XYZ file of C-alpha atoms in Angstrom:
674
model
C 9.049 37.452 -61.609
C 11.744 39.945 -60.744
C 13.246 41.597 -57.687
C 11.417 44.749 -58.254
C 8.079 43.051 -58.966
C 8.589 40.766 -55.985
C 8.816 43.802 -53.668
C 5.988 45.425 -55.232
C 4.005 42.339 -54.664
C 4.877 42.417 -51.082
C 3.760 45.919 -50.738
C 0.371 45.111 -52.389
C -0.194 42.168 -50.145
C -0.332 39.725 -53.346
C 1.891 37.390 -51.648
C 4.554 36.848 -48.933
C 8.007 35.772 -48.458
C 6.960 32.316 -47.349
C 4.588 31.868 -50.341
C 7.281 32.713 -52.735
C 9.813 30.304 -51.157
C 7.046 27.519 -51.131
C 6.384 28.307 -54.710
C 9.896 27.941 -55.672
C 10.316 24.710 -53.407
C 7.344 23.128 -55.203
C 8.903 24.013 -58.728
C 12.073 22.536 -57.799
C 10.358 19.243 -56.597
C 8.083 19.230 -59.657
C 10.496 20.086 -62.386
C 14.353 19.564 -61.368
C 14.142 15.758 -62.281
C 14.247 16.939 -65.921
C 17.218 19.098 -65.636
C 19.151 17.836 -62.450
C 20.476 21.094 -61.065
C 19.854 21.160 -57.405
C 22.410 19.683 -54.948
C 20.765 20.614 -51.739
C 17.903 22.418 -50.533
C 18.213 24.976 -47.462
C 15.941 23.341 -44.675
C 15.790 26.650 -43.065
C 14.481 28.450 -45.940
C 10.850 28.576 -45.023
C 11.748 29.599 -41.369
C 13.746 32.438 -42.705
C 10.898 33.478 -44.974
C 8.667 33.632 -41.944
C 11.132 35.735 -40.000
C 11.434 38.233 -42.946
C 7.640 38.514 -43.343
C 7.427 39.417 -39.562
C 10.207 42.034 -40.028
C 8.481 43.403 -43.094
C 4.997 43.594 -41.432
C 6.798 45.664 -38.579
C 9.438 47.550 -40.575
C 9.246 47.073 -44.068
C 12.163 45.773 -46.378
C 15.193 44.953 -44.343
C 17.442 45.447 -47.246
C 17.705 45.491 -51.125
C 17.356 41.609 -51.448
C 14.543 41.301 -48.844
C 13.038 37.693 -49.141
C 14.825 37.185 -52.506
C 15.553 33.525 -53.044
C 19.107 32.744 -54.213
C 20.580 29.819 -55.784
C 24.201 29.458 -54.616
C 26.777 27.529 -56.757
C 28.181 24.737 -54.422
C 31.651 25.958 -54.177
C 30.521 28.915 -52.068
C 30.474 28.276 -48.393
C 27.503 28.276 -46.250
C 27.727 27.771 -42.476
C 24.580 25.870 -42.263
C 24.823 23.618 -45.476
C 27.691 21.339 -46.808
C 30.035 22.866 -49.438
C 30.905 20.106 -51.828
C 32.381 21.759 -54.975
C 30.418 18.996 -56.614
C 32.693 16.343 -55.357
C 31.883 13.251 -53.413
C 35.471 13.800 -51.754
C 33.843 16.703 -49.975
C 30.372 15.179 -49.607
C 28.698 16.273 -46.298
C 31.572 18.623 -45.512
C 30.597 21.673 -43.247
C 33.022 24.466 -43.405
C 31.308 26.111 -40.477
C 31.241 29.599 -42.019
C 29.847 31.738 -44.819
C 31.682 32.781 -47.785
C 32.011 36.458 -48.099
C 29.422 36.743 -50.860
C 27.092 34.489 -48.808
C 27.263 36.961 -45.810
C 26.592 39.759 -48.048
C 23.474 38.237 -49.508
C 22.139 37.430 -46.057
C 22.780 40.695 -44.774
C 20.911 42.215 -47.643
C 17.785 40.081 -46.736
C 18.309 37.215 -49.301
C 17.346 33.719 -48.633
C 19.831 31.074 -49.678
C 17.294 28.807 -51.182
C 19.509 25.938 -52.411
C 22.906 25.091 -53.568
C 23.373 24.031 -57.044
C 25.434 21.788 -59.327
C 28.507 22.686 -61.014
C 31.325 21.021 -62.958
C 33.412 19.183 -60.219
C 35.853 21.627 -58.629
C 34.722 24.170 -61.285
C 37.242 22.430 -63.687
C 35.365 22.728 -67.037
C 32.408 23.467 -68.866
C 29.868 20.733 -69.206
C 28.511 20.683 -65.429
C 29.209 17.246 -64.602
C 29.930 16.204 -60.861
C 30.339 13.276 -59.017
C 28.025 14.338 -56.215
C 24.890 14.760 -58.725
C 25.827 13.825 -62.319
C 25.298 16.167 -65.237
C 22.886 19.061 -65.422
C 20.814 19.124 -68.536
C 19.949 22.415 -70.571
C 16.225 23.341 -70.148
C 15.908 24.471 -73.586
C 17.232 21.243 -75.163
C 17.602 18.221 -73.368
C 20.191 16.835 -75.651
C 22.562 19.546 -74.686
C 24.601 20.631 -71.645
C 23.882 23.592 -69.527
C 27.078 25.152 -70.229
C 29.699 25.534 -67.185
C 31.131 25.357 -64.841
C 28.161 27.297 -63.285
C 25.770 25.115 -65.311
C 23.745 24.354 -62.277
C 23.073 28.048 -61.378
C 22.376 28.716 -65.214
C 19.841 26.006 -65.718
C 18.074 26.521 -62.422
C 17.576 30.091 -62.941
C 16.438 29.682 -66.479
C 13.846 27.300 -65.149
C 12.710 29.699 -62.567
C 13.707 27.894 -59.452
C 14.765 31.048 -57.642
C 15.114 34.822 -58.409
C 18.944 35.039 -58.934
C 22.004 32.921 -58.840
C 25.440 33.159 -57.984
C 28.232 31.777 -60.132
C 31.987 31.767 -60.108
C 34.227 32.298 -63.178
C 37.907 31.387 -63.848
C 37.741 31.207 -67.673
C 34.118 31.250 -69.015
C 32.212 29.857 -66.135
C 29.608 32.519 -65.260
C 29.025 33.751 -68.831
C 29.073 30.238 -70.678
C 26.014 29.036 -68.755
C 24.495 32.604 -69.047
C 24.827 32.196 -72.897
C 23.498 28.613 -72.861
C 20.460 29.397 -70.740
C 19.438 32.903 -72.142
C 20.558 34.806 -69.003
C 22.374 37.892 -67.972
C 25.746 36.894 -66.423
C 28.367 39.522 -65.028
C 31.880 38.725 -64.663
C 33.308 41.667 -62.422
C 36.688 43.005 -62.462
C 39.009 40.832 -60.435
C 39.228 42.003 -57.005
C 35.736 43.960 -57.177
C 33.875 40.893 -55.275
C 35.433 39.200 -52.550
C 36.162 35.521 -53.265
C 36.888 34.492 -49.647
C 35.305 31.272 -48.699
C 35.081 29.986 -52.204
C 36.714 26.688 -53.254
C 39.825 28.132 -55.034
C 40.904 27.392 -58.444
C 43.188 30.314 -59.690
C 43.606 33.353 -57.638
C 44.695 35.382 -60.473
C 41.548 34.699 -62.688
C 38.863 33.649 -60.239
C 35.794 35.824 -59.675
C 32.295 35.505 -58.269
C 29.283 37.220 -59.791
C 25.524 37.331 -60.378
C 23.307 35.349 -63.056
C 19.762 36.386 -63.501
C 16.873 36.423 -66.061
C 17.144 40.262 -66.439
C 19.882 42.748 -66.362
C 18.359 44.605 -63.740
C 18.269 41.747 -61.334
C 21.852 40.839 -62.044
C 22.914 44.460 -61.528
C 20.847 44.709 -58.124
C 22.651 41.609 -56.951
C 26.100 42.931 -58.068
C 25.150 46.277 -56.055
C 25.006 44.085 -52.859
C 28.032 41.694 -53.249
C 30.582 44.220 -54.753
C 33.286 45.571 -52.259
C 33.500 49.303 -51.562
C 36.531 51.248 -53.132
C 36.604 51.461 -56.962
C 33.016 51.288 -57.391
C 29.920 53.772 -57.647
C 27.710 54.434 -54.690
C 25.342 52.297 -56.781
C 25.277 50.349 -59.945
C 21.464 50.611 -60.192
C 21.802 54.148 -61.441
C 23.398 52.765 -64.724
C 20.212 51.185 -65.605
C 19.534 53.921 -68.064
C 16.973 53.786 -71.028
C 18.813 54.645 -74.048
C 22.031 53.653 -72.665
C 23.241 52.654 -76.055
C 23.147 55.942 -77.703
C 26.464 57.470 -78.623
C 28.488 54.439 -77.432
C 31.499 53.441 -79.596
C 31.881 49.585 -79.588
C 34.570 47.682 -80.996
C 33.539 44.363 -83.003
C 36.327 41.769 -82.292
C 36.306 40.261 -85.708
C 38.643 37.290 -84.836
C 36.214 36.060 -82.175
C 33.767 35.356 -84.785
C 34.004 31.693 -86.260
C 34.476 31.381 -89.983
C 33.460 27.595 -90.421
C 30.236 25.926 -90.984
C 29.612 24.899 -87.357
C 29.728 28.760 -86.625
C 27.069 29.806 -88.886
C 24.020 29.012 -86.226
C 25.621 31.564 -83.847
C 26.744 34.112 -86.327
C 23.192 34.103 -87.846
C 21.973 35.272 -84.433
C 24.754 37.721 -83.400
C 25.224 39.530 -86.758
C 21.689 40.895 -86.794
C 22.083 42.030 -83.165
C 24.870 44.140 -84.205
C 22.706 45.890 -86.707
C 20.289 46.594 -83.888
C 23.045 48.158 -81.817
C 23.673 50.587 -84.722
C 19.907 51.162 -84.939
C 19.964 52.161 -81.160
C 22.674 54.744 -81.652
C 25.951 52.651 -81.138
C 28.790 53.320 -83.508
C 30.566 50.012 -84.262
C 34.061 49.882 -84.958
C 35.764 46.903 -86.734
C 38.676 45.616 -84.556
C 41.220 43.196 -85.858
C 43.634 41.740 -83.460
C 45.903 38.716 -83.896
C 44.444 36.622 -80.968
C 41.834 33.838 -80.709
C 40.372 32.154 -77.866
C 42.030 28.831 -78.372
C 45.508 30.590 -77.907
C 44.401 32.406 -75.080
C 43.243 29.258 -73.165
C 46.225 27.098 -74.084
C 49.117 29.677 -74.004
C 48.017 32.524 -71.747
C 45.694 31.415 -69.040
C 47.488 30.414 -65.881
C 44.447 28.510 -64.318
C 46.052 25.100 -64.575
C 49.317 26.552 -63.057
C 47.550 27.712 -60.169
C 44.949 24.991 -59.627
C 47.203 22.604 -57.292
C 48.726 25.104 -55.164
C 45.608 27.246 -54.367
C 43.182 24.439 -54.188
C 45.518 22.699 -51.565
C 46.019 26.078 -49.764
C 42.189 26.341 -49.506
C 41.394 22.879 -48.491
C 44.263 22.774 -45.748
C 43.268 26.212 -44.254
C 39.587 24.889 -43.931
C 40.606 21.433 -42.747
C 38.550 19.649 -45.404
C 38.541 15.930 -45.594
C 40.954 16.103 -48.554
C 43.587 18.582 -48.779
C 45.319 18.267 -52.136
C 44.951 16.852 -55.722
C 46.853 13.811 -54.396
C 44.185 13.288 -51.846
C 41.460 13.637 -54.105
C 42.832 11.072 -56.641
C 43.713 8.585 -53.755
C 40.125 8.840 -52.527
C 38.712 7.768 -55.650
C 35.624 10.075 -54.941
C 35.654 12.242 -58.030
C 34.211 12.130 -61.692
C 36.479 10.499 -64.126
C 35.828 13.571 -66.534
C 38.146 15.635 -64.350
C 40.915 12.989 -63.850
C 43.062 14.167 -66.898
C 42.926 17.782 -65.700
C 43.862 16.897 -62.058
C 46.763 14.831 -63.291
C 47.976 17.712 -65.637
C 47.717 20.367 -63.011
C 49.531 18.240 -60.377
C 52.625 18.573 -62.666
C 52.495 22.139 -62.994
C 53.077 25.102 -60.496
C 53.686 28.808 -59.921
C 57.261 28.498 -59.662
C 57.640 27.307 -63.298
C 59.145 29.660 -65.931
C 56.280 29.127 -68.164
C 53.893 30.430 -65.461
C 55.851 33.774 -65.422
C 55.888 33.874 -69.174
C 52.198 33.637 -69.320
C 51.562 36.305 -66.788
C 54.038 38.652 -68.725
C 52.165 37.755 -71.860
C 48.838 38.590 -70.268
C 50.428 41.953 -69.109
C 51.466 42.765 -72.591
C 47.980 42.030 -73.940
C 46.361 44.302 -71.212
C 48.549 47.097 -72.113
C 47.888 46.643 -75.881
C 44.127 46.637 -75.459
C 44.238 49.726 -73.027
C 45.963 51.629 -75.891
C 43.403 50.346 -78.473
C 40.368 51.423 -76.186
C 42.126 54.730 -75.821
C 43.071 55.247 -79.703
C 39.725 54.435 -80.751
C 37.657 56.012 -77.964
C 35.956 52.605 -77.233
C 33.459 52.002 -74.463
C 33.566 48.167 -74.783
C 34.362 45.280 -77.247
C 31.665 43.093 -78.419
C 31.472 39.334 -79.606
C 29.543 36.177 -79.491
C 30.260 34.524 -76.061
C 30.748 31.271 -77.712
C 31.400 30.782 -81.468
C 29.538 27.746 -81.856
C 26.289 26.534 -79.868
C 26.656 25.056 -76.452
C 27.812 21.343 -76.874
C 25.584 18.123 -76.820
C 25.840 15.940 -73.851
C 28.787 13.764 -74.200
C 30.693 16.492 -76.098
C 33.155 19.150 -74.775
C 32.747 22.851 -75.033
C 34.658 24.509 -77.645
C 35.405 28.122 -79.196
C 34.193 29.987 -75.976
C 35.364 33.523 -76.024
C 35.089 34.480 -72.358
C 38.741 33.652 -71.748
C 39.753 37.174 -72.904
C 38.336 39.011 -69.932
C 39.616 36.242 -67.617
C 43.391 36.564 -68.544
C 43.066 40.325 -68.527
C 41.116 40.428 -65.315
C 38.569 42.895 -66.909
C 34.790 42.977 -66.539
C 32.282 41.530 -68.977
C 28.650 40.833 -69.297
C 26.807 38.331 -71.476
C 23.143 38.985 -72.287
C 20.703 36.937 -74.215
C 21.032 37.757 -77.952
C 18.503 35.294 -79.389
C 17.887 31.728 -80.423
C 19.278 29.502 -83.132
C 16.177 27.536 -84.708
C 16.048 23.969 -84.153
C 13.107 21.880 -85.115
C 13.613 19.528 -82.187
C 13.410 22.109 -79.552
C 10.281 24.282 -78.763
C 12.107 27.631 -78.640
C 15.685 27.009 -79.984
C 19.194 27.093 -78.824
C 20.066 30.140 -76.747
C 22.782 32.306 -78.048
C 24.581 34.931 -75.923
C 26.391 38.169 -76.730
C 29.315 39.338 -74.663
C 30.398 42.944 -73.999
C 33.884 43.428 -72.211
C 35.164 46.970 -70.872
C 38.334 48.427 -69.039
C 38.997 47.321 -65.334
C 36.058 48.696 -63.029
C 34.095 50.159 -65.812
C 31.154 48.076 -64.850
C 28.727 51.159 -65.060
C 29.483 51.644 -68.751
C 28.994 47.773 -69.301
C 25.723 47.939 -67.360
C 24.369 50.840 -69.541
C 25.364 48.904 -72.696
C 23.821 45.582 -71.787
C 20.591 47.224 -70.177
C 20.216 49.357 -73.301
C 20.634 46.133 -75.576
C 18.311 44.230 -73.504
C 15.617 47.094 -73.702
C 15.904 47.666 -77.391
C 16.264 43.904 -78.325
C 14.369 41.758 -75.851
C 15.472 38.291 -76.837
C 14.829 36.013 -73.792
C 11.909 33.426 -73.711
C 11.334 30.823 -71.148
C 12.171 27.217 -71.502
C 9.418 24.751 -71.755
C 9.352 22.319 -68.732
C 6.276 20.333 -67.678
C 5.214 18.820 -64.254
C 4.467 15.595 -65.890
C 7.797 13.872 -66.682
C 6.102 12.005 -69.304
C 4.872 15.252 -71.039
C 6.590 17.243 -73.755
C 6.827 20.525 -72.368
C 4.079 22.923 -74.073
C 4.116 26.220 -72.253
C 3.959 28.949 -74.702
C 6.409 31.746 -73.488
C 6.112 35.390 -74.730
C 8.100 38.410 -73.497
C 5.995 41.425 -72.576
C 7.711 43.746 -75.082
C 7.756 41.358 -78.072
C 4.136 39.958 -77.601
C 2.333 40.233 -81.076
C -0.774 38.185 -81.371
C -0.859 38.771 -85.101
C 2.797 37.707 -85.716
C 3.874 34.825 -87.893
C 6.085 33.716 -85.122
C 3.136 33.403 -82.650
C 1.046 31.333 -85.161
C 4.037 29.057 -85.384
C 4.233 28.481 -81.848
C 0.513 27.762 -81.634
C 1.014 25.266 -84.322
C 3.747 23.645 -82.307
C 1.586 23.327 -79.120
C -1.202 21.956 -81.094
C 0.986 19.155 -82.510
C 2.219 18.252 -79.018
C -1.293 18.317 -77.592
C -2.335 15.736 -80.326
C 0.164 13.410 -79.095
C -0.952 13.556 -75.589
C -2.575 10.958 -73.676
C -3.045 12.739 -70.390
C -4.764 15.889 -71.087
C -5.187 16.929 -67.360
C -1.466 16.874 -66.747
C -0.840 18.871 -70.043
C -3.300 21.566 -68.946
C -1.246 23.159 -66.146
C 1.717 24.214 -68.188
C -0.593 25.335 -71.157
C -2.459 27.550 -68.935
C 0.854 29.401 -68.005
C 1.623 30.150 -71.603
C -1.854 31.055 -72.683
C -2.413 33.669 -70.024
C 1.104 34.914 -69.031
C 0.586 38.497 -70.340
C -1.963 40.979 -69.133
C -0.194 44.009 -70.491
C -2.064 44.337 -73.784
C -4.561 47.004 -74.222
C -7.858 45.853 -72.565
C -10.117 45.924 -75.578
C -7.530 43.914 -77.582
C -6.684 41.516 -74.822
C -10.437 40.785 -73.734
C -11.114 39.690 -77.365
C -8.052 37.626 -77.553
C -8.548 35.791 -74.071
C -12.183 34.889 -74.968
C -11.262 33.521 -78.311
C -8.617 31.441 -76.914
C -10.707 30.466 -74.052
C -13.291 29.245 -76.191
C -11.400 27.564 -78.786
C -8.791 25.707 -76.525
C -10.670 24.699 -73.433
C -13.966 23.652 -74.918
C -12.118 21.256 -77.104
C -9.421 20.197 -74.373
C -12.022 19.609 -71.544
C -14.054 17.405 -73.966
C -11.009 15.202 -74.087
C -10.925 15.438 -78.024
C -8.013 16.955 -79.606
C -8.122 16.691 -83.369
C -4.922 18.002 -84.753
C -6.212 19.255 -87.633
C -8.981 21.256 -86.011
C -6.938 22.626 -83.278
C -4.016 23.684 -85.576
C -6.468 25.607 -87.647
C -8.080 27.104 -84.700
C -4.650 28.105 -83.146
C -3.437 29.506 -86.529
C -6.494 31.901 -86.524
C -6.284 32.982 -83.007
C -5.869 36.626 -82.149
C -7.308 37.918 -85.676
C -9.683 40.318 -83.828
C -12.592 38.017 -83.781
C -15.007 39.038 -81.295
C -16.927 36.157 -79.581
C -20.313 36.343 -78.070
C -20.742 36.555 -74.322
C -22.000 32.919 -74.238
C -18.852 31.799 -75.917
C -16.768 33.672 -73.538
C -18.641 32.102 -70.536
C -18.404 28.672 -71.965
C -14.767 28.984 -72.623
C -13.848 30.342 -69.291
C -15.990 27.775 -67.493
C -14.186 25.086 -69.485
C -10.875 26.448 -68.449
C -11.900 26.211 -64.734
C -12.985 22.588 -65.117
C -9.846 21.648 -66.897
C -7.791 23.509 -64.102
C -9.586 21.530 -61.498
C -9.185 18.253 -63.512
C -5.233 19.020 -63.753
C -5.044 19.253 -59.968
C -7.373 16.293 -59.115
C -10.260 18.366 -57.826
C -13.451 16.316 -57.686
C -15.875 18.671 -59.672
C -18.137 18.729 -62.700
C -18.658 20.723 -65.759
C -22.014 21.863 -64.381
C -20.450 23.129 -61.066
C -17.732 24.975 -62.811
C -20.251 26.669 -65.136
C -22.464 27.621 -62.392
C -19.389 29.146 -60.352
C -18.589 31.222 -63.555
C -22.146 32.313 -63.951
C -22.449 33.479 -60.505
C -24.813 30.990 -59.431
C -22.596 30.009 -56.366
C -22.821 32.705 -53.664
C -19.771 34.903 -53.629
C -16.813 35.120 -51.032
C -17.294 32.713 -48.264
C -18.979 29.984 -50.349
C -16.415 30.370 -53.058
C -13.612 29.960 -50.609
C -15.262 26.742 -49.015
C -15.770 25.363 -52.553
C -11.922 25.537 -53.309
C -10.915 24.299 -49.731
C -13.306 21.342 -49.841
C -12.343 20.307 -53.088
C -8.683 21.042 -53.503
C -6.142 18.209 -53.057
C -2.808 20.052 -53.512
C -1.916 21.336 -49.985
C 0.006 24.144 -51.065
C -2.680 25.817 -53.114
C -5.623 25.387 -50.723
C -5.295 28.418 -48.561
C -3.737 30.416 -51.393
C -6.546 30.034 -54.058
C -9.171 30.425 -51.284
C -7.712 33.842 -50.283
C -7.227 34.876 -53.887
C -10.887 33.990 -54.919
C -12.099 35.754 -51.790
C -10.135 38.999 -52.641
C -11.352 38.630 -56.289
C -14.976 39.135 -55.298
C -14.306 41.629 -52.731
C -12.031 44.028 -54.644
C -13.204 46.843 -56.836
C -10.034 48.368 -57.791
C -9.304 48.092 -61.483
C -5.511 48.808 -61.078
C -5.024 46.573 -58.240
C -6.720 43.555 -60.023
C -4.951 43.896 -63.277
C -1.433 44.116 -61.491
C -2.500 41.169 -59.428
C -3.284 39.257 -62.513
C 0.136 39.902 -64.196
C 1.930 38.829 -61.034
C -0.316 35.763 -60.237
C 0.503 34.520 -63.744
C 4.049 34.803 -63.531
C 4.076 33.060 -60.204
C 1.866 30.244 -61.528
C 4.333 29.164 -63.963
C 2.981 25.434 -64.055
C 0.055 25.934 -61.797
C -3.197 25.895 -63.613
C -5.118 26.843 -60.427
C -2.838 29.956 -59.508
C -3.012 30.944 -63.173
C -6.696 30.598 -63.179
C -6.970 32.821 -60.164
C -4.792 35.344 -62.200
C -7.215 34.986 -65.098
C -10.370 35.752 -62.806
C -8.439 38.902 -61.484
C -7.662 39.929 -64.951
C -11.381 39.527 -66.284
C -12.939 41.418 -63.620
C -10.192 44.387 -63.658
C -11.186 44.471 -67.502
C -14.909 44.650 -66.526
C -15.530 41.491 -68.649
C -19.031 40.307 -69.682
C -18.397 37.564 -67.177
C -19.072 39.645 -64.240
């Protein structure tokens, strides 16, 4: 789901703001125990969604983010929810006002759905707080989610909201974006108002968007950016072919040269070749700088922390008002103690602080001359020279510090995944593009062009059953190839997981999502593919027998153009219906499901009653009844296929929602089932 698709779905009446909010609340309740990202839910979110539905019914969209659920890093103030900065020293504290960015989001129609975890006081990069603990990477439960905006990164990757807000002092928007296969934008210092955000370093702090697509991030930036040195809209920079004729410098010193850097280099180096294929002229840039030197000898973050944090806390009359107060309270995570103690001995009046600012100024001038001399539009490098660290470790070799000490804008976008046999998809790797001040439009063109020409994002595998290995099969629209070797490999992976499962019903819901999350294939190809998979998978699954060798062979042969008979097709879909009912505790039989599929049950009212009578999951009762009624009532091919796509994306772990989407798609393709 994206912002444009959501608004299109509103227009078509596929679902409402209230339904979307309830869906995300259900996902958070079902899945966040696996990644530990949400600090607090907005208790007024549903009420606000209802208000926006009433506004929409009368006047249409109230703003560019109408009804969009936003996840807010919990160092951004909200007048109606506590702002903790991840620290127990601020637990329950209400500032009584909105941060500037929060206010702009609300004015644009967004709904603040939840506040998310961060590394306490945004101090480092592993997203550990005393208020919630550590956030886990949804792609690999043994790794961190990056930081400090790791709660935003993990939650958006897990689809707990449409867009998220992070803050960035050194790496903190782009690190979790890289680690969670997202787009994260660090804007030019001063472009977005940081008022009402718990301060760290006034020289380097920024606030910016994080999203699953470049477009969603840009639409959010368009709302939160100040007027002044910005275009009327950043959205116009979302241009197809935006890479053509761009000159981009490859910053060679930001690529690691050791063994631990190879997993990242093996993902990023091929991406550079793709840039060239898309029309970019790459220029090798050799500068005597590296990220370690910039962090330890140029960045001023530690010199400003004591002064600016105390200034913020005192002005806001917070329960603690200085580093000394925080330390004395004992209400903080021990992992930030050394940083607090170090910062407490530093300040902006020191000679070293002035020297660092002067050094940053010299570097800024040097790079401006480089950009002019080489006619560069941007620099490119891996955001992180080695993979995001394991839990218990510390982040290392992150390159985002360059843009931070310069105050320049940069964007991280998904580049691909480093293979790891212990993870379903692999470990995300992000690529970073950096430009001169206020040249966000050029960066957006580049990032969007890269995303469109090199689609790299896959969804993480999460399951509603905490004892179940996540088994969703995620495939991006642009890269979906049912005959590819990669696709067969993923099917084998799923077959192995299923063979180990004890509770087939609980495994079915996430499986349904992956199997039917793409309705954009040509109808003649997709109908064969759908029928073959329905028959092969669900007749076996619903019988309760999952021989690994048989299922593995069937999966490997999937999508090879086999044309099943009409009977096979009907049997497979009725088995899917039965399995979906079982996954949600619906009391029904195979015979009832088969009768429903065959049309033996009268249409419309009887079908609605069937679902309402048997469903036990409160959220889905009315929704499924309405969908099924609309399914049998509608004759519009275009509306049905569009609804199918949206419903399957919405039903990420819902067997019933996805099943409804399947039915829409089948009718839209004029399948033999009807």
